mmCIF file of C-alpha atoms and ligand atoms in Angstrom:
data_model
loop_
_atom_site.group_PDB
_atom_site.id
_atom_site.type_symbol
_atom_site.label_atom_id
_atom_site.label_comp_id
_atom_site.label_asym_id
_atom_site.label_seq_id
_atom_site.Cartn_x
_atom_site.Cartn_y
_atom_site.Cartn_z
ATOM 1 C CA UNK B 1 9.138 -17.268 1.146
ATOM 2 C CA UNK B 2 6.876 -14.522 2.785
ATOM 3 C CA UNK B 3 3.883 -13.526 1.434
ATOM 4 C CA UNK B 4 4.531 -10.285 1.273
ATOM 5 C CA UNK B 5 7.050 -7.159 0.731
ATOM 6 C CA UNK B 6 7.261 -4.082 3.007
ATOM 7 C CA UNK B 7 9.764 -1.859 2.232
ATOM 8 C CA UNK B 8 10.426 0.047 5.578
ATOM 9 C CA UNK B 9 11.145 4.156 5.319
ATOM 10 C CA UNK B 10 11.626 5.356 8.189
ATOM 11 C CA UNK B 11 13.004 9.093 7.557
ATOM 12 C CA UNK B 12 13.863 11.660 9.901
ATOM 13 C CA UNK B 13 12.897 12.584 13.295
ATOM 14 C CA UNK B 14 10.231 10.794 14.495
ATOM 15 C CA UNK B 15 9.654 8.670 11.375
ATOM 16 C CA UNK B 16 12.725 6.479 13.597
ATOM 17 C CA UNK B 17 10.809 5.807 16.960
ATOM 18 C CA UNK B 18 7.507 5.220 14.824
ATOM 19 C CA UNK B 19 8.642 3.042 12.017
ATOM 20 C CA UNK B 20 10.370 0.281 14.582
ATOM 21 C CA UNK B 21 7.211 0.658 16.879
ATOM 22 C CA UNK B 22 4.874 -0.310 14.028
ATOM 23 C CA UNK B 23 6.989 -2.530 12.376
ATOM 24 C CA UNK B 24 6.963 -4.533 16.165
ATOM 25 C CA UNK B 25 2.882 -4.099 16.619
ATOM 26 C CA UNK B 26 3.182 -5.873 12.975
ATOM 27 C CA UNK B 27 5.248 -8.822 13.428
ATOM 28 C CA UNK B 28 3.284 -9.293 16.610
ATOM 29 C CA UNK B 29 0.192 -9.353 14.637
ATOM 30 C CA UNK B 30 1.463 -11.836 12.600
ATOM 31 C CA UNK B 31 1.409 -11.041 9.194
ATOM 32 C CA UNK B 32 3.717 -13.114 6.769
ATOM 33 C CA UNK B 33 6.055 -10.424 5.349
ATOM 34 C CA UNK B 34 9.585 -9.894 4.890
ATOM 35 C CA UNK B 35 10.796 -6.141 5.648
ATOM 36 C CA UNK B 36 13.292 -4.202 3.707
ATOM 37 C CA UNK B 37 14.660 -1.290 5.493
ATOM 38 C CA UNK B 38 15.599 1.704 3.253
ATOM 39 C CA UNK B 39 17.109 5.134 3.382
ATOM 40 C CA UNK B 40 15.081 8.493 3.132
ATOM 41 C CA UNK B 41 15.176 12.872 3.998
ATOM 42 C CA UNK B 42 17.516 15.309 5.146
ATOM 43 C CA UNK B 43 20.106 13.137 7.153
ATOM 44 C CA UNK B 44 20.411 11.145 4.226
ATOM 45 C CA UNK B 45 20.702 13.941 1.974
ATOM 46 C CA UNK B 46 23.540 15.672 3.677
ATOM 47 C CA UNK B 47 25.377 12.561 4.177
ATOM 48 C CA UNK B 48 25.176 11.104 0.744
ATOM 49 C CA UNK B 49 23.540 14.475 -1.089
ATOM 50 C CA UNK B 50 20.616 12.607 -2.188
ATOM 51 C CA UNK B 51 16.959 12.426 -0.132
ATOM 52 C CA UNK B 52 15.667 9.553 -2.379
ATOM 53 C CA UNK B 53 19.087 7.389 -2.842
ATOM 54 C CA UNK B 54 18.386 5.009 -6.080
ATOM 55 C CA UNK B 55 18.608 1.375 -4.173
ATOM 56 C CA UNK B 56 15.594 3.360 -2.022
ATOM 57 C CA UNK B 57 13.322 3.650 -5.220
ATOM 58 C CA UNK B 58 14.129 0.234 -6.049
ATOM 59 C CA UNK B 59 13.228 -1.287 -3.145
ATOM 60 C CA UNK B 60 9.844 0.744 -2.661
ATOM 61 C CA UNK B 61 9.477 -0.090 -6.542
ATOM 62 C CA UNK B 62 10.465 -4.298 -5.912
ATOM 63 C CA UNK B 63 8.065 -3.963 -2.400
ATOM 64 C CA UNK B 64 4.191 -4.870 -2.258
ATOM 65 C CA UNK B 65 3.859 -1.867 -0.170
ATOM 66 C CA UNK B 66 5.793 1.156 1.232
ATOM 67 C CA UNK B 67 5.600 1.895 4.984
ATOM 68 C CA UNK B 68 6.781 5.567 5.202
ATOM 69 C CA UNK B 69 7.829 7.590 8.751
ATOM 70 C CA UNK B 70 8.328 11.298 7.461
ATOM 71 C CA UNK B 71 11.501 13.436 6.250
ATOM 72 C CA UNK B 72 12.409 16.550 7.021
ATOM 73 C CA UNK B 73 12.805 19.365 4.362
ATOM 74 C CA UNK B 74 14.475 22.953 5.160
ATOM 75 C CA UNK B 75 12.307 25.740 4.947
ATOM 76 C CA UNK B 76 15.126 27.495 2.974
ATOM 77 C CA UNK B 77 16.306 26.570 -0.691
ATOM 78 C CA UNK B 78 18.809 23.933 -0.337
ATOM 79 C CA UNK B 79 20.791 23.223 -3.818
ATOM 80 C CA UNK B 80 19.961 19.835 -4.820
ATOM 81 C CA UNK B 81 17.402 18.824 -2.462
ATOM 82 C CA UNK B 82 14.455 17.331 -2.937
ATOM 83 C CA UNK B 83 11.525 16.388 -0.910
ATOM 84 C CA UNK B 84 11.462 12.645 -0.780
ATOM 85 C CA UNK B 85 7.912 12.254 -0.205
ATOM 86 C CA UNK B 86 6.493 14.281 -3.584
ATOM 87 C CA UNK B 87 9.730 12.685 -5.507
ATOM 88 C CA UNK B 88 8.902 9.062 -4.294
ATOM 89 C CA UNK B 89 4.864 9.804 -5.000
ATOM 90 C CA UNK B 90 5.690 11.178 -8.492
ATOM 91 C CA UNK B 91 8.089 8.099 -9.276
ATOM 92 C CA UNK B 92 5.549 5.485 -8.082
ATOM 93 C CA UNK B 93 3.083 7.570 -9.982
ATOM 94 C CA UNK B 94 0.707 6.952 -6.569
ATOM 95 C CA UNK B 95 -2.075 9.109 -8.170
ATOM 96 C CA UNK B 96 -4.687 9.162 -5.035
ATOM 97 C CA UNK B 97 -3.630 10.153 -1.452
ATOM 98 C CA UNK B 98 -6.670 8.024 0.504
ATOM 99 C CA UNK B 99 -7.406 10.543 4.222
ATOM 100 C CA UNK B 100 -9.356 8.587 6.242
ATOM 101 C CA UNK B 101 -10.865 10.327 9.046
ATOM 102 C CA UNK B 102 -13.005 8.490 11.886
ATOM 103 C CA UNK B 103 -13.986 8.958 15.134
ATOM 104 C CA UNK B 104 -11.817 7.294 17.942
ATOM 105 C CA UNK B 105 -11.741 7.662 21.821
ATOM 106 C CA UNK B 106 -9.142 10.667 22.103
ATOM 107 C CA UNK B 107 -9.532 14.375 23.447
ATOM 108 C CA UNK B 108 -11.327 16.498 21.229
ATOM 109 C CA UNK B 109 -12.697 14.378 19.037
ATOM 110 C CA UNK B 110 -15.893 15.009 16.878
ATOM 111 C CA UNK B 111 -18.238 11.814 17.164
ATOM 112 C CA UNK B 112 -19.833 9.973 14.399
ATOM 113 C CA UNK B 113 -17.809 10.679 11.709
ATOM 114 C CA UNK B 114 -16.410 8.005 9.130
ATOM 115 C CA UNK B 115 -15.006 9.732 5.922
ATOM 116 C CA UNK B 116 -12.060 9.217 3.579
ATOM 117 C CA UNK B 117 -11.169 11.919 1.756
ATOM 118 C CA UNK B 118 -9.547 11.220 -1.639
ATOM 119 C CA UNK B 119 -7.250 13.924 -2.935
ATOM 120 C CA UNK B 120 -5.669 14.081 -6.481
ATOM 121 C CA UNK B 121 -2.048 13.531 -5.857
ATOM 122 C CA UNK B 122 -0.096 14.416 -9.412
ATOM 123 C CA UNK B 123 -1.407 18.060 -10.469
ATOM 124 C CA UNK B 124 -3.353 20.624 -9.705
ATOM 125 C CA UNK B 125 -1.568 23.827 -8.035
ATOM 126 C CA UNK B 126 1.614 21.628 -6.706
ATOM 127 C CA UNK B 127 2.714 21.346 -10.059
ATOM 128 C CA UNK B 128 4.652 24.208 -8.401
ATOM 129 C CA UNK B 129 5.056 26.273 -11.695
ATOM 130 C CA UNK B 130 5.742 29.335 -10.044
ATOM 131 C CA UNK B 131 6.823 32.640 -11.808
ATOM 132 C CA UNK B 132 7.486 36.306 -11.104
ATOM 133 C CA UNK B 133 7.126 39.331 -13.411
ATOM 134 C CA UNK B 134 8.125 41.942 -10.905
ATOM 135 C CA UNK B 135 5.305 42.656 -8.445
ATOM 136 C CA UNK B 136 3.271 40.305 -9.943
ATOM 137 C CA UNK B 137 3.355 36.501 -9.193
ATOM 138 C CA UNK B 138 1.620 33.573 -11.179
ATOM 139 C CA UNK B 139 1.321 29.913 -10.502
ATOM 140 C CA UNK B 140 -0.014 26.855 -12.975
ATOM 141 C CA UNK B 141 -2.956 25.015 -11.728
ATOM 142 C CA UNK B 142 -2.343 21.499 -14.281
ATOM 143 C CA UNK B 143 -5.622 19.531 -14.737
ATOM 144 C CA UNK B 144 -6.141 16.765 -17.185
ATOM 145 C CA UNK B 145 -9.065 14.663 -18.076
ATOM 146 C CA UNK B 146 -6.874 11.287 -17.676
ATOM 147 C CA UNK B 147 -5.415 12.295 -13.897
ATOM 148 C CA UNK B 148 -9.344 13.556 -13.038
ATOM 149 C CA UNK B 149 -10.750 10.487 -14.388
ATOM 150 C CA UNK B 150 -8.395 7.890 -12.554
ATOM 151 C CA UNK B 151 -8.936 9.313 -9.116
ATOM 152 C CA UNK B 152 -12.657 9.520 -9.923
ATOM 153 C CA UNK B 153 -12.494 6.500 -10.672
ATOM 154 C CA UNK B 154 -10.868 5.204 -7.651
ATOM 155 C CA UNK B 155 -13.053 7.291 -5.883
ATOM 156 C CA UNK B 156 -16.259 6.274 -6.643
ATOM 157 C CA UNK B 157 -15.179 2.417 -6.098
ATOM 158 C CA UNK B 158 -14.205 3.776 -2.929
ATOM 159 C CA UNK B 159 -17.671 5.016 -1.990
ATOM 160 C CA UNK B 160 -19.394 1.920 -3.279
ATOM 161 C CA UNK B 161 -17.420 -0.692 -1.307
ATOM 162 C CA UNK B 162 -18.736 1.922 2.003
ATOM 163 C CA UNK B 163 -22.197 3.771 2.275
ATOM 164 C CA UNK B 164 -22.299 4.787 -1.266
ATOM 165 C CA UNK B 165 -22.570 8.282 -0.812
ATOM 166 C CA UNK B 166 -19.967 10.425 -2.922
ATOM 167 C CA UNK B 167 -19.055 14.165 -2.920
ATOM 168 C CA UNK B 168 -17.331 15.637 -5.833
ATOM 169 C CA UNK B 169 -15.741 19.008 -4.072
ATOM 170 C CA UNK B 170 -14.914 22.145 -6.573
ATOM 171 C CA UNK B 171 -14.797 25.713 -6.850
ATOM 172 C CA UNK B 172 -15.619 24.901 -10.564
ATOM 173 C CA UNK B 173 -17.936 28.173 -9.794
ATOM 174 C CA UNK B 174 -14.918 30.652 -9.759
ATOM 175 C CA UNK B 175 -12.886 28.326 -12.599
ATOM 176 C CA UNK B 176 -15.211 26.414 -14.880
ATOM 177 C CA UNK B 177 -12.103 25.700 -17.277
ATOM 178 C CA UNK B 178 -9.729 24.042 -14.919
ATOM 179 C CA UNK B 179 -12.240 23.168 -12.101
ATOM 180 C CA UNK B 180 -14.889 22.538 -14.466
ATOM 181 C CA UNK B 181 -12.684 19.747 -16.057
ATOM 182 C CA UNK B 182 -12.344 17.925 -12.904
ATOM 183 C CA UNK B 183 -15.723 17.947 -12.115
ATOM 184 C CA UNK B 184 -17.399 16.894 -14.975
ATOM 185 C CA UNK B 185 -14.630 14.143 -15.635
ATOM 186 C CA UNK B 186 -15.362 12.677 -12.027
ATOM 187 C CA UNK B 187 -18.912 12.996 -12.535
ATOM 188 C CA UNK B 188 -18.909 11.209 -15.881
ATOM 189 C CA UNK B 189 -16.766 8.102 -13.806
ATOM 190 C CA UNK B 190 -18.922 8.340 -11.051
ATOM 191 C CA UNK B 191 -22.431 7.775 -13.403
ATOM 192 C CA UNK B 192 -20.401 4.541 -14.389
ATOM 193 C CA UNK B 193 -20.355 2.727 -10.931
ATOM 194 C CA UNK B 194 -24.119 2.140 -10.487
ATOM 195 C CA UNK B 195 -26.316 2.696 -6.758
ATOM 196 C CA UNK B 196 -23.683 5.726 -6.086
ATOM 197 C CA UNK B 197 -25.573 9.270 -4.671
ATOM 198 C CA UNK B 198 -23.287 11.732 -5.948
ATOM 199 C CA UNK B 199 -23.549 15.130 -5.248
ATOM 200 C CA UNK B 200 -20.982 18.157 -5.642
ATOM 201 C CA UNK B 201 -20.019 20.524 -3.511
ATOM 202 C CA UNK B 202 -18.321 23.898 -3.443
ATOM 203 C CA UNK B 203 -14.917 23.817 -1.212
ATOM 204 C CA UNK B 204 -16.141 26.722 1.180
ATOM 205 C CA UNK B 205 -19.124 25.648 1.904
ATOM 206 C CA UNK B 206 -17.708 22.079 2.368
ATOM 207 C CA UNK B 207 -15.184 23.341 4.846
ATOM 208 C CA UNK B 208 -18.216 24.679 6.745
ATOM 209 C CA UNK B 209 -20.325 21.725 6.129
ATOM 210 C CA UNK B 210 -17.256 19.627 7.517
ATOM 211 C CA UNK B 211 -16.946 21.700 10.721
ATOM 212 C CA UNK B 212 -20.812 21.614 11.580
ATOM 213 C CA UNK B 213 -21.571 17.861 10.194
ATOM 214 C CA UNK B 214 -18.819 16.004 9.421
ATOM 215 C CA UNK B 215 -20.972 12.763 9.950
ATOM 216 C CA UNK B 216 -22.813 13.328 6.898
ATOM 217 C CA UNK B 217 -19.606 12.557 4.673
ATOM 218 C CA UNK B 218 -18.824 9.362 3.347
ATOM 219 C CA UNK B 219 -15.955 9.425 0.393
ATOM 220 C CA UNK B 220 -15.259 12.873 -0.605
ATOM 221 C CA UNK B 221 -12.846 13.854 -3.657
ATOM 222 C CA UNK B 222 -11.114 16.925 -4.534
ATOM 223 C CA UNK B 223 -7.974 18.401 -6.341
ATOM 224 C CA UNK B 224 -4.361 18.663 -4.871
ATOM 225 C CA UNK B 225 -4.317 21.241 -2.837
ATOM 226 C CA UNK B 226 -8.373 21.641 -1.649
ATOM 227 C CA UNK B 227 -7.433 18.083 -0.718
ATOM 228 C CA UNK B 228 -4.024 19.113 1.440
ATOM 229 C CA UNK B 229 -6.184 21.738 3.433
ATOM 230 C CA UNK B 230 -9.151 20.203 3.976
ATOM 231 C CA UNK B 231 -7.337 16.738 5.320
ATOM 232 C CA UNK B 232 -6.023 18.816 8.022
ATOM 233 C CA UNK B 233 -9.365 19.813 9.060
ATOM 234 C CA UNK B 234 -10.729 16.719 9.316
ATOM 235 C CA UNK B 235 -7.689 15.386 11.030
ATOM 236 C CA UNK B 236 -8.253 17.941 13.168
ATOM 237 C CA UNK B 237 -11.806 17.067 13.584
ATOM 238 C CA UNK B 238 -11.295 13.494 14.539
ATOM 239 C CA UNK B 239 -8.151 13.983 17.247
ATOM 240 C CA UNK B 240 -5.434 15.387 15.784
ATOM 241 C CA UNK B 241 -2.023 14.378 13.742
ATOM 242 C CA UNK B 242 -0.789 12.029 16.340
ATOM 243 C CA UNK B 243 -4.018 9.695 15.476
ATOM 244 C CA UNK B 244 -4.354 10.471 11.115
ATOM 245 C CA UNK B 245 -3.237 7.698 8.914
ATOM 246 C CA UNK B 246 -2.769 7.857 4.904
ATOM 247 C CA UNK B 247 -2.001 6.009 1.910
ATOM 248 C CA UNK B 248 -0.608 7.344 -1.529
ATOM 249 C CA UNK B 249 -1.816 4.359 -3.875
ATOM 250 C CA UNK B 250 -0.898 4.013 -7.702
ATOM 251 C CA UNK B 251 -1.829 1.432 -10.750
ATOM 252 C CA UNK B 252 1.220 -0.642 -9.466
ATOM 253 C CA UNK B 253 2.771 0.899 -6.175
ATOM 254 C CA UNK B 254 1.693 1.890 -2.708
ATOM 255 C CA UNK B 255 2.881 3.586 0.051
ATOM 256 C CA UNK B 256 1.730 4.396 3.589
ATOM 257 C CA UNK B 257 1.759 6.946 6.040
ATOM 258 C CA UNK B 258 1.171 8.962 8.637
ATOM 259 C CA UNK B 259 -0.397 12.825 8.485
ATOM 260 C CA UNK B 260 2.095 14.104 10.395
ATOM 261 C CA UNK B 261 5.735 15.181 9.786
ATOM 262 C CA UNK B 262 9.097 14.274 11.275
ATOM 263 C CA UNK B 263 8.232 16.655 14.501
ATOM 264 C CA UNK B 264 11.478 17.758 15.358
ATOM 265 C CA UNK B 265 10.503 19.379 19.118
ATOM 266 C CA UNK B 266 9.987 16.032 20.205
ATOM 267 C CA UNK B 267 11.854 13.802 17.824
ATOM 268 C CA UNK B 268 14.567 11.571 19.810
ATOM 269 C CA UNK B 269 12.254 11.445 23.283
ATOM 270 C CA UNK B 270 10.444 8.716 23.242
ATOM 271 C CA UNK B 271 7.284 10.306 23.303
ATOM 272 C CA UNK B 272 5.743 10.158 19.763
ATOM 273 C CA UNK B 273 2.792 8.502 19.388
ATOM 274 C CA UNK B 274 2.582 6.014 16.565
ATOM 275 C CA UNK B 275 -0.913 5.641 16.525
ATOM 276 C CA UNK B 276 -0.755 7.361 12.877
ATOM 277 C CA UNK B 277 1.737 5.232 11.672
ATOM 278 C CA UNK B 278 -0.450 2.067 13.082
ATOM 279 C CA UNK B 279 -3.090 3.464 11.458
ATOM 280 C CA UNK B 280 -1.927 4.149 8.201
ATOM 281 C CA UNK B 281 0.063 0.443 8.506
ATOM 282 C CA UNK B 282 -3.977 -1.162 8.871
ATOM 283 C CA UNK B 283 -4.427 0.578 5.548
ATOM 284 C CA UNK B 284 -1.657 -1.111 3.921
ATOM 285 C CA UNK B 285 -3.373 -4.497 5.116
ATOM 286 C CA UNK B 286 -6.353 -3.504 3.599
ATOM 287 C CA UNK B 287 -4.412 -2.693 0.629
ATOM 288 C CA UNK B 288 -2.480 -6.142 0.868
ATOM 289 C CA UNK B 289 -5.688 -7.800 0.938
ATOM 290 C CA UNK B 290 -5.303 -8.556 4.883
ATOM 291 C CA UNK B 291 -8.285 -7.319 5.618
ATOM 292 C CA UNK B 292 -8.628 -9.435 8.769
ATOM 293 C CA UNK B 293 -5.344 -8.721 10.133
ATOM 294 C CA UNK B 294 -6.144 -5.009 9.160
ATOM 295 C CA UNK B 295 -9.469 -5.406 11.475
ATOM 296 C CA UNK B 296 -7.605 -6.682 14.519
ATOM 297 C CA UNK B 297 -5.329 -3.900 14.118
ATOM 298 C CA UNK B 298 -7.859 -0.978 14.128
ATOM 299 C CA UNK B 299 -9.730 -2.773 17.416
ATOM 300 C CA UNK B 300 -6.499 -2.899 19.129
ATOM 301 C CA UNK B 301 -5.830 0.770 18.392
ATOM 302 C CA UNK B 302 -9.401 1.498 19.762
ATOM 303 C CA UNK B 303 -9.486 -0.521 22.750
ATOM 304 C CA UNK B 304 -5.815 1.077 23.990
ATOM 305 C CA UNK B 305 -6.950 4.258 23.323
ATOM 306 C CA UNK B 306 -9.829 3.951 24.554
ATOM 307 C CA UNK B 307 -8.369 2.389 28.262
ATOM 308 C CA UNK B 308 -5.180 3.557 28.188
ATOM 309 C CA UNK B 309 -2.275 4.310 28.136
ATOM 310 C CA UNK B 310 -2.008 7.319 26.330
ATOM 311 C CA UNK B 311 0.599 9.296 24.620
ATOM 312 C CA UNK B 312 1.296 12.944 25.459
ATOM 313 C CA UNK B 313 -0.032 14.373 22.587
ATOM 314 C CA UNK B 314 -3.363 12.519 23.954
ATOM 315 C CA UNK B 315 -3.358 14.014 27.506
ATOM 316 C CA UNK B 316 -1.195 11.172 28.786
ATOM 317 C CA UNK B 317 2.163 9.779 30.142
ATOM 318 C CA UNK B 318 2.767 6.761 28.057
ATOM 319 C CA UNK B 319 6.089 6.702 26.425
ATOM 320 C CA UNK B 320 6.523 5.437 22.402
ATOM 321 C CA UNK B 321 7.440 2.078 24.125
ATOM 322 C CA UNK B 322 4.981 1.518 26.533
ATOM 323 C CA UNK B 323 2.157 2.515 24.018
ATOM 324 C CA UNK B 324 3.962 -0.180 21.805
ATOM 325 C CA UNK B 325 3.594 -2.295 24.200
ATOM 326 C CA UNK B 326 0.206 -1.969 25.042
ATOM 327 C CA UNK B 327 -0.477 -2.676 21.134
ATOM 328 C CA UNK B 328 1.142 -5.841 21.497
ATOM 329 C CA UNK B 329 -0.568 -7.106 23.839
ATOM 330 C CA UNK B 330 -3.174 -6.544 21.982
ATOM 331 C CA UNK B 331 -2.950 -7.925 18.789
ATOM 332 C CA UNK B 332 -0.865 -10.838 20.024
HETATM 333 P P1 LIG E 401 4.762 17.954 12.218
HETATM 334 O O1 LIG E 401 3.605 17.154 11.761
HETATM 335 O O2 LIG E 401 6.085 17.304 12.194
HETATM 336 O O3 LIG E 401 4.486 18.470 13.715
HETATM 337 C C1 LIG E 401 3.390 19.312 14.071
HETATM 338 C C2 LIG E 401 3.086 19.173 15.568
HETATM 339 O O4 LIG E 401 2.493 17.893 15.816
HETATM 340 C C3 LIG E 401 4.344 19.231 16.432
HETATM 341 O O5 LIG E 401 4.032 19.906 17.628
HETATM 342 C C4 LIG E 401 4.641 17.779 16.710
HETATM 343 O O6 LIG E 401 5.330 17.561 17.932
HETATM 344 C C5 LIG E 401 3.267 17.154 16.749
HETATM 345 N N1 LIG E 401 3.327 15.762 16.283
HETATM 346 C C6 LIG E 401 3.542 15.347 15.003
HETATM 347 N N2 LIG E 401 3.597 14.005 14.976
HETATM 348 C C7 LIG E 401 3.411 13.569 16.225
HETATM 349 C C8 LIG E 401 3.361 12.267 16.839
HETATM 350 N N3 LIG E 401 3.525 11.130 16.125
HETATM 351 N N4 LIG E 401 3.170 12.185 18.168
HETATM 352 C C9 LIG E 401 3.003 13.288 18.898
HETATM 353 N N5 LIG E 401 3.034 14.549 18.397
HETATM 354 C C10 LIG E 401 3.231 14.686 17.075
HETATM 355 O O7 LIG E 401 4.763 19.282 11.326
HETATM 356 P P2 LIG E 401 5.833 20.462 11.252
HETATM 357 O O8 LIG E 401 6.405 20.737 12.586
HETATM 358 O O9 LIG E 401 5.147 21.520 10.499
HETATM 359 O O10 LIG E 401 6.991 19.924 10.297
HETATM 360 C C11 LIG E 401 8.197 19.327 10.768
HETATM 361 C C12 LIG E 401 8.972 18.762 9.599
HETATM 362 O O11 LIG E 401 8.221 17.688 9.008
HETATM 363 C C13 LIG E 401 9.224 19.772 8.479
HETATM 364 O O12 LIG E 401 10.547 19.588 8.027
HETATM 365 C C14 LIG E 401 8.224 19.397 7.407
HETATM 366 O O13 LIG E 401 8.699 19.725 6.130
HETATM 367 C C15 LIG E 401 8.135 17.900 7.599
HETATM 368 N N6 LIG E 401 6.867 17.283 7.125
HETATM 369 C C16 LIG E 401 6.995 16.075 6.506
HETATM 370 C C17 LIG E 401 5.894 15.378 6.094
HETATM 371 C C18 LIG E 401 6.103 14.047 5.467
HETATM 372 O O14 LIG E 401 7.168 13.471 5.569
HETATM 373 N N7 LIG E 401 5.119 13.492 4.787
HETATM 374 C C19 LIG E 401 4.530 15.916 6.277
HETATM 375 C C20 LIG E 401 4.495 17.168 7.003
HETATM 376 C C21 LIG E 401 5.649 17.822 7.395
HETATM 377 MG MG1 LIG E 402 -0.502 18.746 4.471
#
């Protein structure tokens, strides 16, 4: 029997080149799993008129790990829908979305930084209690001392297991009572793991910090949606969504994937680059406890990005394929 369980999403758009191109960079790597391919998005939904069909859930649920492409979802109100990303992170309960962001040999890219940015996953504003009293508008921001402590937690393990440095990020300034909560709760965790240097740090001033000296971050945590924006920026920082990786991890689940979404002005070309997907794949490795495997990954990423070939979003020609290629080679 393999060793391990990956249950296979691959979505819409360009979740389908990306999934079968890291799924082929994996069983050239070697790694002793079984894959289970299951349904997810839009196409899905219209076909059957559900984005998360039930034998999906139970296969990411009965998995090790989730490897995830990306769905599409309307930018209208569709009756029914749902976005199968936030449903499959709520029913996995995968409390911490882990945003790496590191330096790599691609266009644009800032040098020296190594961060992960750890953003609470459950609450915060994308509880999406939205109402409206006429011309006014108000939306719930949920915190609670249990989801603030568990993703402090996580956290600060995070940060000792790298450079030990954390930073708590707040605008507990502006909203003591729901901000304030979070802070102190992830401090209090924090003072538990011993050697950590834990500082906070308002979310403005972070963003600026970020953009002049990203280097100087190690693990940084924050609520939902500080930690939606500023994952973007460092993405941005560090080369861009074809290159950003992520993991959603829970008490019992995990699931990985890339930044970026199903891209539908390229999807069906050839041209995406998977590098994200790669990426986010060396993460579930890690998380898999393959942290050698995960190693040889990440060098083979670097050393075809750093000679080529490249991917159009990265300035080159490569197709999907001949970037997969390259990978195998690689890692092979
Ligand atoms: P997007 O991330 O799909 O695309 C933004 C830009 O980046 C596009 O120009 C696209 O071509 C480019 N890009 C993205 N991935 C790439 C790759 N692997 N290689 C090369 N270029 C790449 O974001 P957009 O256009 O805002 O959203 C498109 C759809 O994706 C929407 O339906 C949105 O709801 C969904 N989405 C899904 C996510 C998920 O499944 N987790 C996350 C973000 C968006
Ligand atoms: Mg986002």
């Amino acid at each position: 029997m393999a060793k391990h369980t990956i249950c296979l999403i691959e979505g819409d758009g360009v979740g389908r080149e990306v999934i079968p191109a890291a799924r082929r960079v994996l069983e050239a790597l070697g790694v002793d799993a079984e894959f289970v391919s299951a349904e997810a998005g839009w196409e899905v939904f219209e076909r059957r008129g559900a984005s998360v069909p039930g034998e999906t859930l139970d296969a990411a649920r009965a998995a090790d790990a989730v490897l995830f492409g990306a769905t599409t979802s309307p930018s209208r109100r569709v009756e029914g829908f749902f976005s199968a990303i936030r449903y499959l992170r709520r029913e996995l309960d995968l409390f911490a979305n882990l945003r790496p962001a590191r330096s790599r040999a691609v266009p644009g890219c800032v040098p020296g930084v190594d961060l992960v940015i750890v953003r609470e996953n459950t609450e915060g504003l994308y509880v999406a209690q939205e109402r409206r009293y006429g011309d006014t508008a108000i939306a719930d921001a949920v915190i609670t001392r249990s989801a603030s402590a568990r993703v402090g937690r996580l956290a600060a393990e995070l940060a000792a297991r790298r450079r030990g440095d954390l930073a708590v990020v707040h605008k507990a300034n502006v909203l003591p009572v729901t901000q304030g909560l979070f802070l102190s709760t992830v401090l209090e965790e924090a003072a538990r793991v011993p050697g950590l240097r834990v500082r906070d740090v308002i979310v403005d001033a972070c963003a600026m910090h970020l953009v002049r000296d990203a280097a100087h971050f190690d693990v940084l945590v924050m609520t939902n949606l500080f930690g939606d924006i500023l994952s973007d920026l460092t993405a941005g920082l560090t080369g861009g969504l074809g290159v950003a990786p992520s993991g959603n991890v829970g008490e019992r689940h995990a699931l990985f994937e890339s930044v970026h979404g199903s891209a539908p002005d390229i999807a069906g070309q050839g041209v995406a680059n998977p590098t994200a997907t790669v990426l986010s794949a060396a993460m579930m490795l890690d998380h898999l406890g393959e942290g050698a495997l995960a190693r040889r990954l990440e060098a083979a990423v670097d050393a075809t990005l750093q000679e080529g070939p490249r991917t159009r979003d990265l300035g080159g020609e490569a197709s999907t394929d001949t970037f997969t290629q390259a990978l195998i080679r690689r890692v092979s």
